[in-house]
PDB file of C-alpha atoms and ligand atoms in Angstrom:
ATOM      1  CA  MET A   1      -9.868  12.028  57.009  1.00 98.00           C
ATOM      2  CA  LYS A   2      -8.032   9.045  58.470  1.00 98.00           C
ATOM      3  CA  VAL A   3      -4.415   9.504  59.493  1.00 98.00           C
ATOM      4  CA  LEU A   4      -2.483   6.234  59.093  1.00 98.00           C
ATOM      5  CA  LYS A   5       1.067   5.794  60.310  1.00 98.00           C
ATOM      6  CA  ASN A   6       1.492   2.117  59.656  1.00 98.00           C
ATOM      7  CA  LYS A   7       2.101   0.891  56.106  1.00 97.00           C
ATOM      8  CA  LYS A   8       0.401  -2.475  56.607  1.00 98.00           C
ATOM      9  CA  THR A   9      -2.795  -0.683  57.700  1.00 98.00           C
ATOM     10  CA  LEU A  10      -2.631   1.454  54.562  1.00 98.00           C
ATOM     11  CA  VAL A  11      -1.907  -1.529  52.289  1.00 98.00           C
ATOM     12  CA  ASP A  12      -4.978  -3.331  53.727  1.00 98.00           C
ATOM     13  CA  TYR A  13      -7.138  -0.209  53.389  1.00 98.00           C
ATOM     14  CA  VAL A  14      -6.104   0.298  49.765  1.00 98.00           C
ATOM     15  CA  GLU A  15      -6.775  -3.354  48.998  1.00 97.00           C
ATOM     16  CA  ARG A  16     -10.324  -3.044  50.309  1.00 98.00           C
ATOM     17  CA  GLN A  17     -10.890   0.074  48.201  1.00 97.00           C
ATOM     18  CA  ARG A  18      -9.590  -1.679  45.119  1.00 96.00           C
ATOM     19  CA  GLU A  19     -11.859  -4.666  45.724  1.00 97.00           C
ATOM     20  CA  MET A  20     -14.765  -2.204  45.684  1.00 98.00           C
ATOM     21  CA  GLY A  21     -13.528  -0.997  42.290  1.00 97.00           C
ATOM     22  CA  LYS A  22     -12.420   2.408  43.566  1.00 98.00           C
ATOM     23  CA  LYS A  23      -9.929   4.541  41.698  1.00 98.00           C
ATOM     24  CA  ILE A  24      -7.097   5.842  43.843  1.00 98.00           C
ATOM     25  CA  GLY A  25      -5.267   9.143  43.442  1.00 98.00           C
ATOM     26  CA  PHE A  26      -2.067   9.784  45.375  1.00 98.00           C
ATOM     27  CA  ALA A  27      -0.172  13.006  46.070  1.00 98.00           C
ATOM     28  CA  PRO A  28       3.083  12.462  48.003  1.00 98.00           C
ATOM     29  CA  THR A  29       4.417  15.500  49.882  1.00 98.00           C
ATOM     30  CA  MET A  30       6.944  16.533  52.482  1.00 98.00           C
ATOM     31  CA  GLY A  31       4.355  18.669  54.258  1.00 98.00           C
ATOM     32  CA  ALA A  32       4.355  22.430  54.921  1.00 97.00           C
ATOM     33  CA  LEU A  33       1.411  22.388  52.554  1.00 97.00           C
ATOM     34  CA  HIS A  34       0.432  25.431  50.515  1.00 96.00           C
ATOM     35  CA  GLU A  35      -2.161  26.229  47.870  1.00 96.00           C
ATOM     36  CA  GLY A  36      -0.023  24.549  45.218  1.00 96.00           C
ATOM     37  CA  HIS A  37      -0.473  21.228  47.019  1.00 96.00           C
ATOM     38  CA  LEU A  38      -4.151  21.925  47.632  1.00 96.00           C
ATOM     39  CA  SER A  39      -4.755  22.504  43.933  1.00 96.00           C
ATOM     40  CA  LEU A  40      -3.445  18.959  43.337  1.00 96.00           C
ATOM     41  CA  TYR A  41      -6.045  17.536  45.728  1.00 96.00           C
ATOM     42  CA  ASN A  42      -8.758  19.400  43.857  1.00 95.00           C
ATOM     43  CA  ILE A  43      -7.770  17.745  40.590  1.00 96.00           C
ATOM     44  CA  ALA A  44      -7.250  14.424  42.391  1.00 98.00           C
ATOM     45  CA  LYS A  45     -10.779  14.570  43.866  1.00 97.00           C
ATOM     46  CA  GLU A  46     -12.307  15.127  40.441  1.00 97.00           C
ATOM     47  CA  GLN A  47     -10.468  12.202  38.887  1.00 97.00           C
ATOM     48  CA  ASN A  48     -10.553   9.582  41.676  1.00 98.00           C
ATOM     49  CA  ASP A  49     -12.838   7.919  44.224  1.00 98.00           C
ATOM     50  CA  GLU A  50     -10.230   7.990  46.987  1.00 98.00           C
ATOM     51  CA  VAL A  51      -7.537  10.610  47.507  1.00 98.00           C
ATOM     52  CA  ILE A  52      -4.494   9.634  49.519  1.00 98.00           C
ATOM     53  CA  SER A  53      -1.702  11.977  50.487  1.00 98.00           C
ATOM     54  CA  SER A  54       1.517  11.361  52.377  1.00 98.00           C
ATOM     55  CA  ILE A  55       3.661  13.648  54.474  1.00 98.00           C
ATOM     56  CA  PHE A  56       7.172  12.354  54.910  1.00 98.00           C
ATOM     57  CA  VAL A  57      10.317  14.477  55.018  1.00 98.00           C
ATOM     58  CA  ASN A  58      12.513  11.985  53.254  1.00 98.00           C
ATOM     59  CA  PRO A  59      16.046  11.994  54.683  1.00 98.00           C
ATOM     60  CA  THR A  60      17.630  10.209  51.710  1.00 98.00           C
ATOM     61  CA  GLN A  61      16.891  13.018  49.260  1.00 98.00           C
ATOM     62  CA  PHE A  62      18.713  15.743  51.211  1.00 97.00           C
ATOM     63  CA  ASN A  63      22.342  15.993  50.216  1.00 91.00           C
ATOM     64  CA  ASP A  64      22.695  18.905  52.667  1.00 92.00           C
ATOM     65  CA  LYS A  65      22.099  17.857  56.295  1.00 93.00           C
ATOM     66  CA  LYS A  66      21.301  21.448  57.341  1.00 93.00           C
ATOM     67  CA  ASP A  67      18.623  21.719  54.659  1.00 93.00           C
ATOM     68  CA  PHE A  68      17.029  18.542  56.054  1.00 96.00           C
ATOM     69  CA  GLU A  69      17.157  19.827  59.623  1.00 95.00           C
ATOM     70  CA  LYS A  70      15.635  23.164  58.628  1.00 93.00           C
ATOM     71  CA  TYR A  71      12.872  21.714  56.473  1.00 96.00           C
ATOM     72  CA  PRO A  72       9.625  23.317  57.727  1.00 95.00           C
ATOM     73  CA  ILE A  73       7.291  21.039  59.700  1.00 96.00           C
ATOM     74  CA  THR A  74       3.696  22.232  60.137  1.00 97.00           C
ATOM     75  CA  ILE A  75       1.819  18.955  60.647  1.00 98.00           C
ATOM     76  CA  GLU A  76      -1.188  20.287  62.574  1.00 98.00           C
ATOM     77  CA  ASN A  77      -1.882  22.960  60.024  1.00 98.00           C
ATOM     78  CA  ASP A  78      -1.276  20.464  57.199  1.00 98.00           C
ATOM     79  CA  ILE A  79      -3.867  18.078  58.647  1.00 98.00           C
ATOM     80  CA  LEU A  80      -6.441  20.882  58.825  1.00 98.00           C
ATOM     81  CA  GLN A  81      -5.756  21.852  55.222  1.00 97.00           C
ATOM     82  CA  LEU A  82      -5.964  18.254  54.019  1.00 98.00           C
ATOM     83  CA  GLU A  83      -9.282  17.782  55.790  1.00 97.00           C
ATOM     84  CA  GLN A  84     -10.670  20.934  54.196  1.00 96.00           C
ATOM     85  CA  ALA A  85      -9.398  19.820  50.794  1.00 96.00           C
ATOM     86  CA  GLY A  86     -11.353  16.579  51.132  1.00 96.00           C
ATOM     87  CA  CYS A  87      -8.378  14.240  51.304  1.00 98.00           C
ATOM     88  CA  ASP A  88      -9.512  10.757  52.433  1.00 98.00           C
ATOM     89  CA  ILE A  89      -6.306   9.341  53.889  1.00 98.00           C
ATOM     90  CA  LEU A  90      -3.112  10.912  55.143  1.00 98.00           C
ATOM     91  CA  PHE A  91      -0.181   8.529  55.364  1.00 98.00           C
ATOM     92  CA  LEU A  92       2.193   9.882  58.000  1.00 98.00           C
ATOM     93  CA  PRO A  93       4.927   7.288  58.415  1.00 98.00           C
ATOM     94  CA  SER A  94       8.053   7.363  60.574  1.00 98.00           C
ATOM     95  CA  VAL A  95      11.507   7.022  59.028  1.00 98.00           C
ATOM     96  CA  ASN A  96      11.641   3.464  60.326  1.00 98.00           C
ATOM     97  CA  GLU A  97       8.347   2.616  58.655  1.00 98.00           C
ATOM     98  CA  ILE A  98       9.697   3.649  55.248  1.00 98.00           C
ATOM     99  CA  TYR A  99      13.303   2.539  55.774  1.00 98.00           C
ATOM    100  CA  PRO A 100      13.075  -0.469  58.151  1.00 97.00           C
ATOM    101  CA  ASN A 101      16.639  -1.466  57.235  1.00 97.00           C
ATOM    102  CA  GLY A 102      18.063   2.015  57.680  1.00 97.00           C
ATOM    103  CA  THR A 103      18.556   4.911  55.315  1.00 96.00           C
ATOM    104  CA  GLU A 104      21.833   3.591  53.853  1.00 95.00           C
ATOM    105  CA  VAL A 105      20.227   2.007  50.824  1.00 93.00           C
ATOM    106  CA  ASN A 106      21.922   0.072  48.029  1.00 89.00           C
ATOM    107  CA  LYS A 107      19.317   0.086  45.301  1.00 95.00           C
ATOM    108  CA  LYS A 108      20.296   2.337  42.383  1.00 97.00           C
ATOM    109  CA  TYR A 109      17.951   3.637  39.721  1.00 98.00           C
ATOM    110  CA  ASN A 110      19.428   3.917  36.260  1.00 98.00           C
ATOM    111  CA  LEU A 111      18.051   7.356  35.506  1.00 98.00           C
ATOM    112  CA  GLY A 112      20.642   8.239  32.857  1.00 97.00           C
ATOM    113  CA  PHE A 113      21.255  11.767  31.609  1.00 98.00           C
ATOM    114  CA  ILE A 114      18.319  13.335  33.459  1.00 98.00           C
ATOM    115  CA  GLU A 115      20.076  12.741  36.783  1.00 97.00           C
ATOM    116  CA  THR A 116      23.352  14.324  35.726  1.00 97.00           C
ATOM    117  CA  ILE A 117      22.208  17.886  35.087  1.00 98.00           C
ATOM    118  CA  LEU A 118      20.694  20.887  36.925  1.00 98.00           C
ATOM    119  CA  GLU A 119      19.272  19.629  40.266  1.00 98.00           C
ATOM    120  CA  GLY A 120      21.123  16.367  39.679  1.00 98.00           C
ATOM    121  CA  SER A 121      24.550  18.017  39.502  1.00 97.00           C
ATOM    122  CA  ALA A 122      23.790  20.711  42.119  1.00 97.00           C
ATOM    123  CA  ARG A 123      22.419  18.146  44.611  1.00 97.00           C
ATOM    124  CA  PRO A 124      24.312  14.869  44.107  1.00 96.00           C
ATOM    125  CA  GLY A 125      22.258  11.846  45.132  1.00 96.00           C
ATOM    126  CA  HIS A 126      19.063  13.900  45.466  1.00 98.00           C
ATOM    127  CA  PHE A 127      17.117  12.121  42.742  1.00 98.00           C
ATOM    128  CA  GLN A 128      18.227   8.665  43.868  1.00 98.00           C
ATOM    129  CA  GLY A 129      16.744   9.584  47.265  1.00 98.00           C
ATOM    130  CA  VAL A 130      13.526  10.839  45.658  1.00 98.00           C
ATOM    131  CA  CYS A 131      13.234   7.538  43.766  1.00 98.00           C
ATOM    132  CA  GLN A 132      13.938   5.525  46.918  1.00 98.00           C
ATOM    133  CA  VAL A 133      10.976   7.055  48.700  1.00 98.00           C
ATOM    134  CA  VAL A 134       8.534   7.384  45.801  1.00 98.00           C
ATOM    135  CA  ASP A 135       9.180   3.765  44.779  1.00 98.00           C
ATOM    136  CA  ARG A 136       8.403   2.623  48.350  1.00 98.00           C
ATOM    137  CA  LEU A 137       5.315   4.843  48.573  1.00 98.00           C
ATOM    138  CA  LEU A 138       3.992   3.595  45.227  1.00 98.00           C
ATOM    139  CA  LYS A 139       4.395  -0.011  46.371  1.00 98.00           C
ATOM    140  CA  ILE A 140       2.338   0.784  49.474  1.00 98.00           C
ATOM    141  CA  VAL A 141      -0.367   2.957  47.900  1.00 98.00           C
ATOM    142  CA  LYS A 142      -0.535   1.388  44.404  1.00 97.00           C
ATOM    143  CA  PRO A 143      -2.365   4.424  43.011  1.00 98.00           C
ATOM    144  CA  ASN A 144      -4.074   4.651  39.663  1.00 98.00           C
ATOM    145  CA  ILE A 145      -2.957   8.260  39.345  1.00 98.00           C
ATOM    146  CA  LEU A 146       0.085   9.940  40.848  1.00 98.00           C
ATOM    147  CA  PHE A 147      -0.081  13.733  41.279  1.00 98.00           C
ATOM    148  CA  LEU A 148       3.035  15.909  41.226  1.00 98.00           C
ATOM    149  CA  GLY A 149       3.639  19.639  40.879  1.00 98.00           C
ATOM    150  CA  GLN A 150       5.289  21.227  37.866  1.00 98.00           C
ATOM    151  CA  LYS A 151       7.419  23.486  40.049  1.00 98.00           C
ATOM    152  CA  ASP A 152       9.669  20.444  40.436  1.00 98.00           C
ATOM    153  CA  TYR A 153       9.934  20.076  36.680  1.00 98.00           C
ATOM    154  CA  GLN A 154      12.983  17.808  36.662  1.00 98.00           C
ATOM    155  CA  GLN A 155      11.604  15.717  39.529  1.00 98.00           C
ATOM    156  CA  CYS A 156       8.481  15.010  37.443  1.00 98.00           C
ATOM    157  CA  MET A 157      10.710  13.775  34.615  1.00 98.00           C
ATOM    158  CA  VAL A 158      12.793  11.665  37.001  1.00 98.00           C
ATOM    159  CA  ILE A 159       9.719  10.035  38.558  1.00 98.00           C
ATOM    160  CA  ASP A 160       8.270   9.415  35.115  1.00 98.00           C
ATOM    161  CA  LYS A 161      11.534   7.674  34.177  1.00 98.00           C
ATOM    162  CA  MET A 162      11.483   5.683  37.426  1.00 98.00           C
ATOM    163  CA  ILE A 163       7.915   4.532  36.742  1.00 98.00           C
ATOM    164  CA  GLU A 164       9.138   3.329  33.344  1.00 98.00           C
ATOM    165  CA  LEU A 165      12.163   1.554  34.910  1.00 98.00           C
ATOM    166  CA  LEU A 166       9.833  -0.194  37.375  1.00 98.00           C
ATOM    167  CA  GLY A 167       7.608  -1.363  34.508  1.00 98.00           C
ATOM    168  CA  LEU A 168       4.624   0.519  35.958  1.00 98.00           C
ATOM    169  CA  LYS A 169       3.802   2.732  32.964  1.00 98.00           C
ATOM    170  CA  ASN A 170       0.573   0.814  32.285  1.00 98.00           C
ATOM    171  CA  ASN A 171      -0.500   0.860  35.932  1.00 97.00           C
ATOM    172  CA  ILE A 172       0.158   4.423  37.042  1.00 98.00           C
ATOM    173  CA  GLN A 173      -0.805   7.594  35.242  1.00 98.00           C
ATOM    174  CA  LEU A 174       1.229  10.669  36.094  1.00 98.00           C
ATOM    175  CA  VAL A 175      -0.689  13.948  36.340  1.00 98.00           C
ATOM    176  CA  ILE A 176       1.313  17.150  36.698  1.00 98.00           C
ATOM    177  CA  GLY A 177      -0.378  20.158  38.327  1.00 97.00           C
ATOM    178  CA  ALA A 178       0.524  23.686  37.255  1.00 97.00           C
ATOM    179  CA  THR A 179       2.814  25.817  39.439  1.00 98.00           C
ATOM    180  CA  LEU A 180       0.790  28.140  41.650  1.00 98.00           C
ATOM    181  CA  ARG A 181       2.176  31.615  42.305  1.00 98.00           C
ATOM    182  CA  GLU A 182       1.705  34.366  44.852  1.00 98.00           C
ATOM    183  CA  THR A 183       0.296  37.572  43.318  1.00 98.00           C
ATOM    184  CA  SER A 184       3.921  38.776  43.291  1.00 98.00           C
ATOM    185  CA  GLY A 185       4.805  35.918  40.927  1.00 98.00           C
ATOM    186  CA  LEU A 186       6.809  33.986  43.528  1.00 98.00           C
ATOM    187  CA  ALA A 187       6.217  30.270  43.005  1.00 98.00           C
ATOM    188  CA  MET A 188       4.509  28.681  46.003  1.00 98.00           C
ATOM    189  CA  SER A 189       6.911  26.439  47.850  1.00 98.00           C
ATOM    190  CA  SER A 190       7.185  24.883  51.291  1.00 96.00           C
ATOM    191  CA  ARG A 191      10.539  26.588  51.597  1.00 96.00           C
ATOM    192  CA  ASN A 192       8.986  30.080  51.298  1.00 97.00           C
ATOM    193  CA  VAL A 193       8.043  30.017  54.991  1.00 95.00           C
ATOM    194  CA  ARG A 194      11.771  30.290  55.752  1.00 95.00           C
ATOM    195  CA  LEU A 195      12.037  33.602  53.838  1.00 98.00           C
ATOM    196  CA  SER A 196      11.842  36.976  55.583  1.00 98.00           C
ATOM    197  CA  ASP A 197       9.260  39.387  54.141  1.00 98.00           C
ATOM    198  CA  GLY A 198      12.083  41.352  52.525  1.00 98.00           C
ATOM    199  CA  ASP A 199      13.610  38.266  50.917  1.00 98.00           C
ATOM    200  CA  LYS A 200      10.182  37.109  49.761  1.00 98.00           C
ATOM    201  CA  GLN A 201       9.843  40.361  47.869  1.00 98.00           C
ATOM    202  CA  LYS A 202      13.365  40.112  46.405  1.00 98.00           C
ATOM    203  CA  ALA A 203      12.767  36.467  45.471  1.00 98.00           C
ATOM    204  CA  THR A 204      10.191  37.572  42.887  1.00 98.00           C
ATOM    205  CA  ALA A 205      13.241  38.312  40.710  1.00 98.00           C
ATOM    206  CA  ILE A 206      13.195  34.625  39.734  1.00 98.00           C
ATOM    207  CA  TYR A 207       9.744  34.963  38.173  1.00 98.00           C
ATOM    208  CA  GLN A 208      10.732  38.248  36.523  1.00 98.00           C
ATOM    209  CA  SER A 209      13.848  36.575  35.122  1.00 98.00           C
ATOM    210  CA  LEU A 210      11.845  33.677  33.708  1.00 98.00           C
ATOM    211  CA  ASN A 211       9.527  36.174  32.040  1.00 98.00           C
ATOM    212  CA  TYR A 212      12.526  38.111  30.710  1.00 98.00           C
ATOM    213  CA  ILE A 213      13.865  34.902  29.130  1.00 98.00           C
ATOM    214  CA  LYS A 214      10.447  34.078  27.681  1.00 98.00           C
ATOM    215  CA  GLN A 215      10.129  37.520  26.127  1.00 98.00           C
ATOM    216  CA  HIS A 216      13.610  37.566  24.604  1.00 98.00           C
ATOM    217  CA  ILE A 217      14.217  33.920  23.701  1.00 97.00           C
ATOM    218  CA  GLY A 218      13.881  34.364  19.927  1.00 95.00           C
ATOM    219  CA  ASN A 219      15.819  37.595  19.556  1.00 96.00           C
ATOM    220  CA  THR A 220      18.752  37.507  22.017  1.00 98.00           C
ATOM    221  CA  PRO A 221      21.625  34.981  22.005  1.00 98.00           C
ATOM    222  CA  ILE A 222      21.103  32.251  24.606  1.00 98.00           C
ATOM    223  CA  ALA A 223      24.467  32.926  26.291  1.00 98.00           C
ATOM    224  CA  THR A 224      23.517  36.608  26.737  1.00 98.00           C
ATOM    225  CA  LEU A 225      20.110  35.689  28.173  1.00 98.00           C
ATOM    226  CA  LEU A 226      21.712  33.333  30.684  1.00 98.00           C
ATOM    227  CA  GLN A 227      24.408  35.819  31.722  1.00 98.00           C
ATOM    228  CA  ASN A 228      21.970  38.738  32.023  1.00 98.00           C
ATOM    229  CA  THR A 229      19.653  36.603  34.138  1.00 98.00           C
ATOM    230  CA  LYS A 230      22.443  35.526  36.507  1.00 98.00           C
ATOM    231  CA  ASN A 231      23.586  39.139  36.861  1.00 98.00           C
ATOM    232  CA  SER A 232      20.106  40.425  37.545  1.00 98.00           C
ATOM    233  CA  LEU A 233      19.420  37.718  40.178  1.00 98.00           C
ATOM    234  CA  ILE A 234      22.607  38.676  42.026  1.00 98.00           C
ATOM    235  CA  GLN A 235      21.732  42.377  41.737  1.00 98.00           C
ATOM    236  CA  SER A 236      18.279  41.627  43.145  1.00 98.00           C
ATOM    237  CA  GLY A 237      19.778  40.145  46.307  1.00 98.00           C
ATOM    238  CA  PHE A 238      20.329  36.445  45.565  1.00 98.00           C
ATOM    239  CA  GLU A 239      23.568  35.262  47.214  1.00 98.00           C
ATOM    240  CA  LYS A 240      24.273  32.445  44.810  1.00 98.00           C
ATOM    241  CA  VAL A 241      22.860  31.172  41.530  1.00 98.00           C
ATOM    242  CA  ASP A 242      23.188  27.390  41.142  1.00 98.00           C
ATOM    243  CA  TYR A 243      21.998  27.492  37.545  1.00 98.00           C
ATOM    244  CA  VAL A 244      20.026  29.334  34.935  1.00 98.00           C
ATOM    245  CA  ALA A 245      19.331  27.039  31.997  1.00 98.00           C
ATOM    246  CA  ILE A 246      17.291  26.941  28.833  1.00 98.00           C
ATOM    247  CA  CYS A 247      16.582  23.351  27.894  1.00 98.00           C
ATOM    248  CA  ASN A 248      14.714  21.094  25.569  1.00 98.00           C
ATOM    249  CA  ALA A 249      11.447  20.674  27.502  1.00 98.00           C
ATOM    250  CA  GLN A 250      11.251  16.948  26.717  1.00 97.00           C
ATOM    251  CA  THR A 251      14.844  15.875  27.448  1.00 98.00           C
ATOM    252  CA  LEU A 252      16.265  18.739  29.554  1.00 98.00           C
ATOM    253  CA  ASP A 253      19.243  18.941  27.204  1.00 98.00           C
ATOM    254  CA  PRO A 254      20.536  22.518  27.586  1.00 98.00           C
ATOM    255  CA  ILE A 255      20.392  24.420  24.320  1.00 97.00           C
ATOM    256  CA  THR A 256      22.922  26.962  23.109  1.00 95.00           C
ATOM    257  CA  VAL A 257      21.099  28.098  19.960  1.00 95.00           C
ATOM    258  CA  PHE A 258      17.398  28.885  19.689  1.00 96.00           C
ATOM    259  CA  GLU A 259      15.367  26.488  17.544  1.00 92.00           C
ATOM    260  CA  LYS A 260      11.836  27.635  16.860  1.00 91.00           C
ATOM    261  CA  GLU A 261      10.404  24.132  16.468  1.00 95.00           C
ATOM    262  CA  MET A 262      11.764  22.812  19.774  1.00 97.00           C
ATOM    263  CA  LYS A 263       9.660  22.994  22.963  1.00 98.00           C
ATOM    264  CA  LEU A 264      11.765  24.803  25.553  1.00 98.00           C
ATOM    265  CA  VAL A 265      11.756  25.358  29.290  1.00 98.00           C
ATOM    266  CA  ALA A 266      13.796  27.816  31.363  1.00 98.00           C
ATOM    267  CA  LEU A 267      14.898  26.661  34.815  1.00 99.00           C
ATOM    268  CA  ILE A 268      16.493  28.516  37.711  1.00 99.00           C
ATOM    269  CA  ALA A 269      17.899  27.534  41.111  1.00 98.00           C
ATOM    270  CA  ALA A 270      19.275  30.222  43.413  1.00 98.00           C
ATOM    271  CA  PHE A 271      19.811  31.028  47.088  1.00 98.00           C
ATOM    272  CA  ILE A 272      18.304  33.961  48.951  1.00 98.00           C
ATOM    273  CA  GLY A 273      18.540  34.418  52.727  1.00 97.00           C
ATOM    274  CA  GLY A 274      20.159  30.966  52.861  1.00 96.00           C
ATOM    275  CA  VAL A 275      17.089  29.366  51.264  1.00 96.00           C
ATOM    276  CA  ARG A 276      17.417  27.531  47.971  1.00 97.00           C
ATOM    277  CA  LEU A 277      14.561  28.272  45.572  1.00 98.00           C
ATOM    278  CA  ILE A 278      13.795  26.638  42.244  1.00 98.00           C
ATOM    279  CA  ASP A 279      11.379  27.634  39.525  1.00 98.00           C
ATOM    280  CA  ASN A 280      10.781  27.070  35.835  1.00 99.00           C
ATOM    281  CA  MET A 281       8.714  28.295  32.911  1.00 98.00           C
ATOM    282  CA  PRO A 282       7.803  26.646  29.634  1.00 98.00           C
ATOM    283  CA  LEU A 283       8.848  29.114  26.905  1.00 97.00           C
ATOM    284  CA  ASN A 284       6.807  28.133  23.848  1.00 90.00           C
TER     285      ASN A 284
HETATM  286  O1  LIG B 301       8.376  17.028  45.954  1.00 69.84           O
HETATM  287  C1  LIG B 301       8.404  16.550  47.105  1.00 69.84           C
HETATM  288  O2  LIG B 301       7.770  17.048  48.012  1.00 69.84           O
HETATM  289  C2  LIG B 301       9.237  15.308  47.367  1.00 69.84           C
HETATM  290  O3  LIG B 301      10.404  15.311  46.605  1.00 69.84           O
HETATM  291  C3  LIG B 301       8.479  13.990  47.184  1.00 69.84           C
HETATM  292  C4  LIG B 301       8.010  13.772  45.767  1.00 69.84           C
HETATM  293  C5  LIG B 301       7.272  13.971  48.117  1.00 69.84           C
HETATM  294  C6  LIG B 301       9.377  12.820  47.562  1.00 69.84           C
HETATM  295  O4  LIG B 301       9.856  12.930  48.866  1.00 69.84           O
END
């Protein structure tokens, strides 16, 4: 695997691959890789000739400075894992390489409703920051297929919308990999390394709550499901619940009354041991 830090070198490399008719798959990450990421490379390898990944802890998507400072960095281990997974290129840029004019950026993406709810309202500016970096990365890598993980359900929708806004729908296919879980049910996440063993165990309450919602969605009022879930997360040791929501899976509109025909997804964000975890589960 080649590790490239300079975007011009990567642009030239990609151009050569394209001239040879190669299909390029791209999985952007912020590092601290886990099996969830690795499963994306497996799919990417099957569907592409070249697999490119990036590790870049993007400062513009952190609305909380402390969260940015504490974001786990495990580059050496990440490189080993990427090599084993058969990744061809790792793009490892500096902040200056991605934001040569500084991180105070003016460009705004008109994401509409999707940016106003859930992660969007709990983390103001977060999705604009995600778009800033993914837009720049896509312009450098120009992939045929972009790979993202379903654990960041809303992020997948936001990036899909951004691809549409950029007029790239015909150029880039978005492939979403399933959420991978520990045997305990805890969704794999880079942030899990910041959890103590005790909190890791308690954090499985999110998965249990999502299952509880899935089991009771048709026969318990939505408001009761949401309240019971919040209560049980707090009882399980979560300090704060940012949201528990049951939404239309296509639009993320929160629903208040169950409709059998509508595809639904339950989403949770909550803090344990000072670490903010998110998870989701399609319900039908
Ligand atoms: O999901 C992530 O790791 C990040 O939000 C992404 C997509 C790499 C953009 O920084």
